[in-house]
Amino acid sequence: MRTTRANSWKAVAVVLSIALACLLADQGQHAQAKKTNAKEKELEELRSLSREEPSGLIYSKSASQMDQFIDGKQRPYNLVISVSLTKSMLENEGMKTQKHAKAIEQSMKDAIKVYRKAVPQEEGDLFFILLEFNQETQPLFQKMEIQSFPTTVVIAKNNVISKKEPTFKIPHDMRFIKSSKKDFFEFLEDTFSMGVFDAKDAKISISVFNIVVGYSVLIVLGRLLWMFSQRGLLVPLMAIGSIVVFWVSTSGIIKCIIHNLPMVIQDSKGNPQVFVHDSRNQTISEGCLMSTCYLLIAACLSSFTFVFPYVKNEGIKNLGLYTAFVVGTLSYLFVLDCFEWKSHMRTRIYGWNL
C-alpha cells in the first residue's frame, strides 16, 4: 500500500516537473519572440528614418534614440555611425576639420547610393547615421570610445552591446578614422564583404591624340624660345618666368589645389571671407593676395634703383619716390599684421617691433 502511494507521488512529481519545464520553455520562447518583434519594429523605424531624407542618410541629435538601436545581443540590421560636429564647432575649427566633415558626409551619401542600387530600399538592413556630438550624446560617444574626429564605427548584427557596461567594446577593425571616399568604401567592403562598395581610381586616358598634342605644344614652345633668343629677349623672358615661379611658390596655390582648398570661405552669416584664422591653412585668394604683396614690396624697392633715378622730370621723380615708399611700407605692414593675426607671434629684431 505504501509502495503504491510512493509511486503515485513520484508520478505526480514527474508530471509537475514536465509541466513546469514546458511552462518555462514557453515563457522563454514568448520573451524571445517579443524581443524579435521589437527588433523588427526598430528595423522598420530605421527604414522609415532613412526614407525621410532624399540621400538616405539618418541625422540624429539624440542619444536616447540611438540607444534602442544599439543595445542588445543581436539585431536584424547593421549600423554605420559617424561623428557629426555642430555648425558652431566647425566654425571654431580649422579648414582641415571642416574639409573632413564635408568629406565623410559625402562619402556616406555616396555609399548609400551604391548600396541602394544593389539592395532594394524596402529590403535594406544597412543604415548610415550622422550622430551629432552634443551634451546629450557625449556619454554615448564615451561608451563607443570615440575620442577624435573624424571617427566612424560599425555596429554589426552580431555585436553584443550592453548599456550597463562602461564601454561597448567595439573591435578596432570596426573603426574608421579617415574621410575620403576611396578609403571609406574599402573599409565598408572589408567589413561587410558585399561586393558593392568598389571605389576604383579614375584611370588617366592616354591616347595617340594626347601624345601628339603634347609633343606639338613642346615643339611650339621650343620654337618661341628660340625666336626670343634671336631677338635678345630671352633674358627678360627668363626674368619674367622667375617672377612667376616666385609668385606661384609663395602663394601656396599648389598646396591649395592638392588639398582641394576653396577660393574663399563663408563666415557664420554666409559672407565670403578671404583670410582663415588658422596658421596651418589658407584660401586660394589669401595666398594670391599675400604673394602679390611680396612682389609689390620688391617692385617698390627696385624702383628706387632701377626706375626713378632715370626720370629727368624732378616733380614726377619725387612723386614716384614718395608713392613707392608709401605703397611699399603699407604693404610691408599689411604682411606683418596678417602674420601676427594668423600665427599669434610678434616680429622683433633686437627688441624693436618691425
Coordinates of C-alpha atoms in Angstrom, one line a residue:
M1 CA 0.0 0.0 0.0
R2 CA 2.8 2.4 0.9
T3 CA 4.7 1.4 -2.2
T4 CA 1.7 2.3 -4.3
R5 CA 1.3 5.7 -2.7
A6 CA 5.0 6.4 -3.1
N7 CA 4.8 5.5 -6.8
S8 CA 1.8 7.8 -7.2
W9 CA 3.6 10.8 -5.6
K10 CA 6.6 10.1 -7.9
A11 CA 4.3 10.1 -10.9
V12 CA 2.7 13.4 -9.8
A13 CA 6.2 15.0 -9.3
V14 CA 7.3 13.9 -12.7
V15 CA 4.2 15.3 -14.3
L16 CA 4.5 18.6 -12.4
S17 CA 8.2 18.8 -13.4
I18 CA 7.4 18.3 -17.1
A19 CA 4.6 20.8 -16.9
L20 CA 6.9 23.4 -15.2
A21 CA 9.6 22.8 -17.8
C22 CA 7.1 23.3 -20.6
L23 CA 5.8 26.4 -19.0
L24 CA 9.3 27.9 -18.6
A25 CA 10.2 27.0 -22.2
D26 CA 7.0 28.6 -23.4
Q27 CA 7.8 31.7 -21.4
G28 CA 11.3 31.8 -22.8
Q29 CA 10.0 31.4 -26.4
H30 CA 7.5 34.1 -25.8
A31 CA 10.1 36.5 -24.4
Q32 CA 12.4 35.8 -27.3
A33 CA 9.6 36.3 -29.8
K34 CA 8.8 39.6 -28.0
K35 CA 12.4 40.7 -28.4
T36 CA 12.5 39.7 -32.0
N37 CA 9.3 41.6 -32.7
A38 CA 10.8 44.7 -31.0
K39 CA 14.0 44.5 -33.1
E40 CA 11.8 44.1 -36.3
K41 CA 10.0 47.2 -35.4
E42 CA 13.3 49.0 -34.9
L43 CA 14.3 47.8 -38.4
E44 CA 11.2 49.3 -39.9
E45 CA 11.8 52.5 -37.9
L46 CA 15.3 52.8 -39.3
R47 CA 13.9 52.3 -42.9
S48 CA 11.4 55.0 -42.2
L49 CA 14.1 57.4 -41.0
S50 CA 16.2 56.6 -44.0
R51 CA 13.3 57.3 -46.4
E52 CA 12.7 60.8 -44.8
E53 CA 16.0 62.1 -46.2
P54 CA 16.4 62.1 -50.0
S55 CA 20.0 61.0 -49.6
G56 CA 19.0 58.2 -47.2
L57 CA 21.4 59.5 -44.5
I58 CA 20.0 59.5 -41.0
Y59 CA 20.7 62.6 -39.0
S60 CA 20.4 62.2 -35.2
K61 CA 21.0 64.5 -32.2
S62 CA 19.5 62.3 -29.5
A63 CA 21.3 59.6 -27.5
S64 CA 18.0 58.0 -26.3
Q65 CA 17.0 57.4 -30.0
M66 CA 20.3 55.7 -30.7
D67 CA 20.2 53.6 -27.5
Q68 CA 17.3 51.5 -28.7
F69 CA 19.0 50.7 -32.0
I70 CA 22.4 49.9 -30.5
D71 CA 21.6 48.0 -27.3
G72 CA 21.1 44.2 -27.5
K73 CA 22.9 40.9 -28.1
Q74 CA 21.9 40.9 -31.8
R75 CA 19.8 42.9 -34.2
P76 CA 18.5 42.4 -37.8
Y77 CA 20.4 45.4 -39.2
N78 CA 23.9 46.9 -39.4
L79 CA 24.7 50.5 -38.3
V80 CA 27.4 52.7 -39.6
I81 CA 27.7 55.6 -37.2
S82 CA 29.9 58.7 -37.7
V83 CA 30.5 61.7 -35.6
S84 CA 28.9 65.0 -36.7
L85 CA 30.0 68.3 -35.3
T86 CA 27.7 71.3 -34.8
K87 CA 27.9 74.3 -37.0
S88 CA 29.3 76.4 -34.2
M89 CA 32.0 73.8 -33.5
L90 CA 33.0 73.7 -37.2
E91 CA 33.3 77.5 -37.3
N92 CA 35.9 77.4 -34.5
E93 CA 37.9 74.6 -36.1
G94 CA 40.4 74.8 -38.9
M95 CA 39.7 74.2 -42.6
K96 CA 41.1 70.7 -42.3
T97 CA 38.4 69.7 -39.9
Q98 CA 35.7 71.4 -42.0
K99 CA 37.0 69.5 -45.0
H100 CA 36.8 66.2 -43.1
A101 CA 33.3 66.9 -42.1
K102 CA 32.1 67.6 -45.6
A103 CA 34.1 64.6 -47.0
I104 CA 32.8 62.0 -44.6
E105 CA 29.2 63.2 -45.1
Q106 CA 29.5 63.0 -48.8
S107 CA 31.3 59.6 -48.6
M108 CA 28.3 58.2 -46.6
K109 CA 25.8 59.6 -49.1
D110 CA 27.8 58.1 -52.0
A111 CA 27.9 54.7 -50.1
I112 CA 24.1 54.8 -49.7
K113 CA 23.6 55.4 -53.4
V114 CA 25.8 52.4 -54.2
Y115 CA 24.0 50.2 -51.6
R116 CA 20.5 51.2 -52.9
K117 CA 21.5 50.2 -56.4
A118 CA 22.4 46.7 -55.1
V119 CA 19.7 46.2 -52.5
P120 CA 16.0 47.4 -52.7
Q121 CA 15.2 50.1 -50.2
E122 CA 12.4 48.1 -48.6
E123 CA 14.8 45.2 -48.0
G124 CA 17.8 47.2 -46.8
D125 CA 19.4 46.3 -43.5
L126 CA 22.5 48.6 -43.6
F127 CA 21.9 52.2 -42.3
F128 CA 24.3 55.2 -42.2
I129 CA 23.9 57.6 -39.3
L130 CA 25.4 61.0 -38.6
L131 CA 25.2 61.4 -34.8
E132 CA 25.8 64.9 -33.6
F133 CA 28.3 65.5 -30.8
N134 CA 26.5 67.5 -28.0
Q135 CA 25.9 67.4 -24.3
E136 CA 23.3 64.6 -24.5
T137 CA 25.3 62.4 -26.8
Q138 CA 28.6 62.8 -25.2
P139 CA 28.2 59.8 -22.8
L140 CA 27.2 57.7 -25.8
F141 CA 30.4 58.7 -27.6
Q142 CA 32.4 57.8 -24.5
K143 CA 30.9 54.3 -24.4
M144 CA 31.8 53.9 -28.1
E145 CA 35.3 55.1 -27.2
I146 CA 35.3 57.9 -29.8
Q147 CA 37.9 60.5 -28.9
S148 CA 38.8 62.1 -32.3
F149 CA 37.3 63.5 -35.4
P150 CA 36.6 62.1 -37.9
T151 CA 35.7 58.7 -36.5
T152 CA 33.2 56.1 -37.8
V153 CA 32.2 52.9 -36.1
V154 CA 30.2 49.9 -37.2
I155 CA 27.6 48.2 -35.0
A156 CA 27.1 44.8 -36.7
K157 CA 24.2 42.4 -36.4
N158 CA 26.0 40.1 -34.0
N159 CA 27.8 42.7 -31.9
V160 CA 26.9 42.2 -28.2
I161 CA 26.2 45.7 -26.9
S162 CA 25.1 46.4 -23.3
K163 CA 24.3 49.9 -22.0
K164 CA 25.2 48.7 -18.5
E165 CA 28.8 48.2 -19.5
P166 CA 31.2 51.2 -19.2
T167 CA 32.1 50.7 -22.9
F168 CA 30.6 48.9 -25.9
K169 CA 33.9 47.2 -26.7
I170 CA 33.7 47.8 -30.4
P171 CA 36.5 46.0 -32.2
H172 CA 39.3 48.0 -33.7
D173 CA 38.6 46.6 -37.2
M174 CA 35.1 48.2 -36.9
R175 CA 36.5 51.7 -36.7
F176 CA 37.4 54.1 -39.4
I177 CA 39.3 57.4 -38.8
K178 CA 39.6 58.8 -42.3
S179 CA 37.1 60.6 -44.6
S180 CA 38.0 60.0 -48.2
K181 CA 35.5 58.1 -50.3
K182 CA 38.0 55.5 -51.6
D183 CA 39.2 54.6 -48.0
F184 CA 35.7 54.6 -46.7
F185 CA 34.5 52.2 -49.5
E186 CA 37.4 49.9 -48.8
F187 CA 36.5 49.9 -45.1
L188 CA 32.9 49.0 -45.8
E189 CA 33.9 46.3 -48.2
D190 CA 36.4 44.8 -45.7
T191 CA 33.7 44.9 -43.0
F192 CA 30.7 43.6 -44.8
S193 CA 32.1 41.8 -47.9
M194 CA 29.1 42.7 -50.0
G195 CA 31.0 43.2 -53.3
V196 CA 29.1 46.5 -54.0
F197 CA 31.5 49.1 -52.5
D198 CA 34.0 49.4 -55.2
A199 CA 35.9 52.7 -55.5
K200 CA 38.4 52.3 -58.3
D201 CA 40.7 55.1 -59.1
A202 CA 39.9 57.0 -62.2
K203 CA 42.3 56.0 -64.9
I204 CA 44.0 58.6 -67.0
S205 CA 43.3 58.0 -70.6
I206 CA 46.4 58.3 -72.7
S207 CA 45.7 58.2 -76.4
V208 CA 47.8 58.8 -79.5
F209 CA 46.0 62.2 -79.9
N210 CA 47.1 63.3 -76.4
I211 CA 50.7 62.3 -77.1
V212 CA 50.7 64.2 -80.4
V213 CA 49.2 67.3 -78.9
G214 CA 51.7 67.2 -76.0
Y215 CA 54.7 66.9 -78.3
S216 CA 53.3 69.6 -80.5
V217 CA 53.0 72.1 -77.6
L218 CA 56.6 71.4 -76.6
I219 CA 57.8 71.9 -80.1
V220 CA 55.9 75.3 -80.4
L221 CA 57.3 76.4 -77.0
G222 CA 60.8 75.5 -78.1
R223 CA 60.4 77.4 -81.3
L224 CA 59.2 80.5 -79.5
L225 CA 62.1 80.4 -77.1
W226 CA 64.5 80.2 -80.0
M227 CA 62.8 83.2 -81.6
F228 CA 63.0 85.2 -78.4
S229 CA 66.7 84.3 -78.0
Q230 CA 67.4 85.5 -81.6
R231 CA 65.9 88.9 -80.8
G232 CA 67.7 89.2 -77.5
L233 CA 64.5 88.8 -75.4
L234 CA 65.5 85.5 -73.7
V235 CA 66.9 87.2 -70.6
P236 CA 63.8 89.4 -70.0
L237 CA 61.6 86.3 -70.6
M238 CA 63.6 84.3 -68.0
A239 CA 63.3 87.2 -65.6
I240 CA 59.5 87.2 -66.0
G241 CA 59.4 83.5 -65.7
S242 CA 61.4 83.6 -62.4
I243 CA 59.0 86.2 -61.0
V244 CA 56.0 84.0 -62.0
V245 CA 57.7 81.0 -60.3
F246 CA 58.3 83.0 -57.2
W247 CA 54.7 84.2 -57.1
V248 CA 53.3 80.7 -57.5
S249 CA 55.7 79.2 -54.9
T250 CA 55.0 81.8 -52.2
S251 CA 51.2 81.8 -52.8
G252 CA 50.7 78.2 -51.9
I253 CA 48.4 77.6 -54.9
I254 CA 49.9 74.1 -55.5
K255 CA 49.0 73.0 -51.9
C256 CA 45.5 74.5 -52.3
I257 CA 45.0 72.5 -55.5
I258 CA 46.3 69.3 -54.0
H259 CA 44.2 69.6 -50.8
N260 CA 41.2 71.0 -52.7
L261 CA 41.0 74.2 -50.6
P262 CA 38.4 76.8 -51.6
M263 CA 38.8 80.2 -53.2
V264 CA 37.1 81.8 -50.2
I265 CA 35.2 80.5 -47.2
Q266 CA 32.0 81.7 -45.5
D267 CA 31.5 83.1 -42.0
S268 CA 28.6 82.3 -39.7
K269 CA 26.4 84.8 -41.6
G270 CA 27.3 83.4 -45.0
N271 CA 29.5 86.3 -46.1
P272 CA 32.6 85.5 -48.1
Q273 CA 35.9 85.5 -46.1
V274 CA 39.3 85.6 -47.7
F275 CA 41.5 85.1 -44.6
V276 CA 41.4 81.9 -42.4
H277 CA 42.2 82.3 -38.8
D278 CA 44.5 79.3 -38.8
S279 CA 48.2 79.2 -39.3
R280 CA 48.1 75.8 -40.9
N281 CA 45.5 76.6 -43.7
Q282 CA 44.6 79.3 -46.1
T283 CA 42.3 80.0 -49.0
I284 CA 43.4 80.4 -52.6
S285 CA 42.6 84.1 -52.6
E286 CA 44.6 84.6 -49.4
G287 CA 47.7 83.0 -50.8
C288 CA 47.4 85.0 -54.1
L289 CA 47.0 88.3 -52.1
M290 CA 50.0 87.7 -49.9
S291 CA 52.2 86.6 -52.7
T292 CA 51.2 89.8 -54.7
C293 CA 52.2 91.9 -51.6
Y294 CA 55.7 90.3 -51.6
L295 CA 56.1 91.2 -55.3
L296 CA 54.7 94.7 -54.6
I297 CA 57.3 95.3 -51.9
A298 CA 60.1 94.1 -54.1
A299 CA 58.9 96.3 -57.0
C300 CA 58.8 99.4 -54.8
L301 CA 62.3 98.7 -53.5
S302 CA 63.6 98.0 -57.0
S303 CA 62.1 101.2 -58.4
F304 CA 64.4 103.3 -56.1
T305 CA 67.4 101.9 -58.0
F306 CA 66.2 100.9 -61.5
V307 CA 63.4 103.3 -62.4
F308 CA 63.2 106.7 -60.7
P309 CA 66.9 107.7 -60.9
Y310 CA 66.5 107.7 -64.7
V311 CA 63.4 110.0 -64.6
K312 CA 64.5 113.5 -65.7
N313 CA 61.5 115.4 -64.5
E314 CA 62.1 116.2 -60.8
G315 CA 58.4 116.6 -60.0
I316 CA 57.5 113.2 -61.4
K317 CA 60.6 111.6 -59.8
N318 CA 59.7 112.9 -56.3
L319 CA 56.1 111.9 -56.7
G320 CA 57.1 108.4 -57.8
L321 CA 59.6 108.0 -55.0
Y322 CA 57.1 109.1 -52.3
T323 CA 54.4 106.9 -53.8
A324 CA 56.7 103.9 -53.9
F325 CA 57.8 104.5 -50.3
V326 CA 54.2 104.7 -49.0
V327 CA 52.9 101.7 -51.0
G328 CA 55.9 99.6 -50.1
T329 CA 55.6 100.5 -46.4
L330 CA 51.9 99.9 -46.2
S331 CA 52.3 96.5 -48.0
Y332 CA 55.1 95.6 -45.6
L333 CA 52.9 96.5 -42.5
F334 CA 50.0 94.6 -44.0
V335 CA 52.1 91.4 -44.4
L336 CA 53.3 91.7 -40.8
D337 CA 49.8 92.3 -39.5
C338 CA 48.5 89.2 -41.3
F339 CA 51.4 87.2 -39.9
E340 CA 50.7 88.2 -36.3
W341 CA 47.0 87.6 -36.8
K342 CA 47.4 84.1 -38.1
S343 CA 50.4 82.9 -36.0
H344 CA 49.9 85.0 -32.8
M345 CA 53.6 85.9 -32.8
R346 CA 55.1 89.4 -33.0
T347 CA 58.1 90.1 -35.2
R348 CA 61.0 91.7 -33.3
I349 CA 64.7 92.3 -34.0
Y350 CA 66.8 93.3 -31.0
G351 CA 63.7 94.2 -29.1
W352 CA 62.3 96.6 -31.7
N353 CA 58.9 95.9 -33.3
L354 CA 59.2 95.8 -37.1

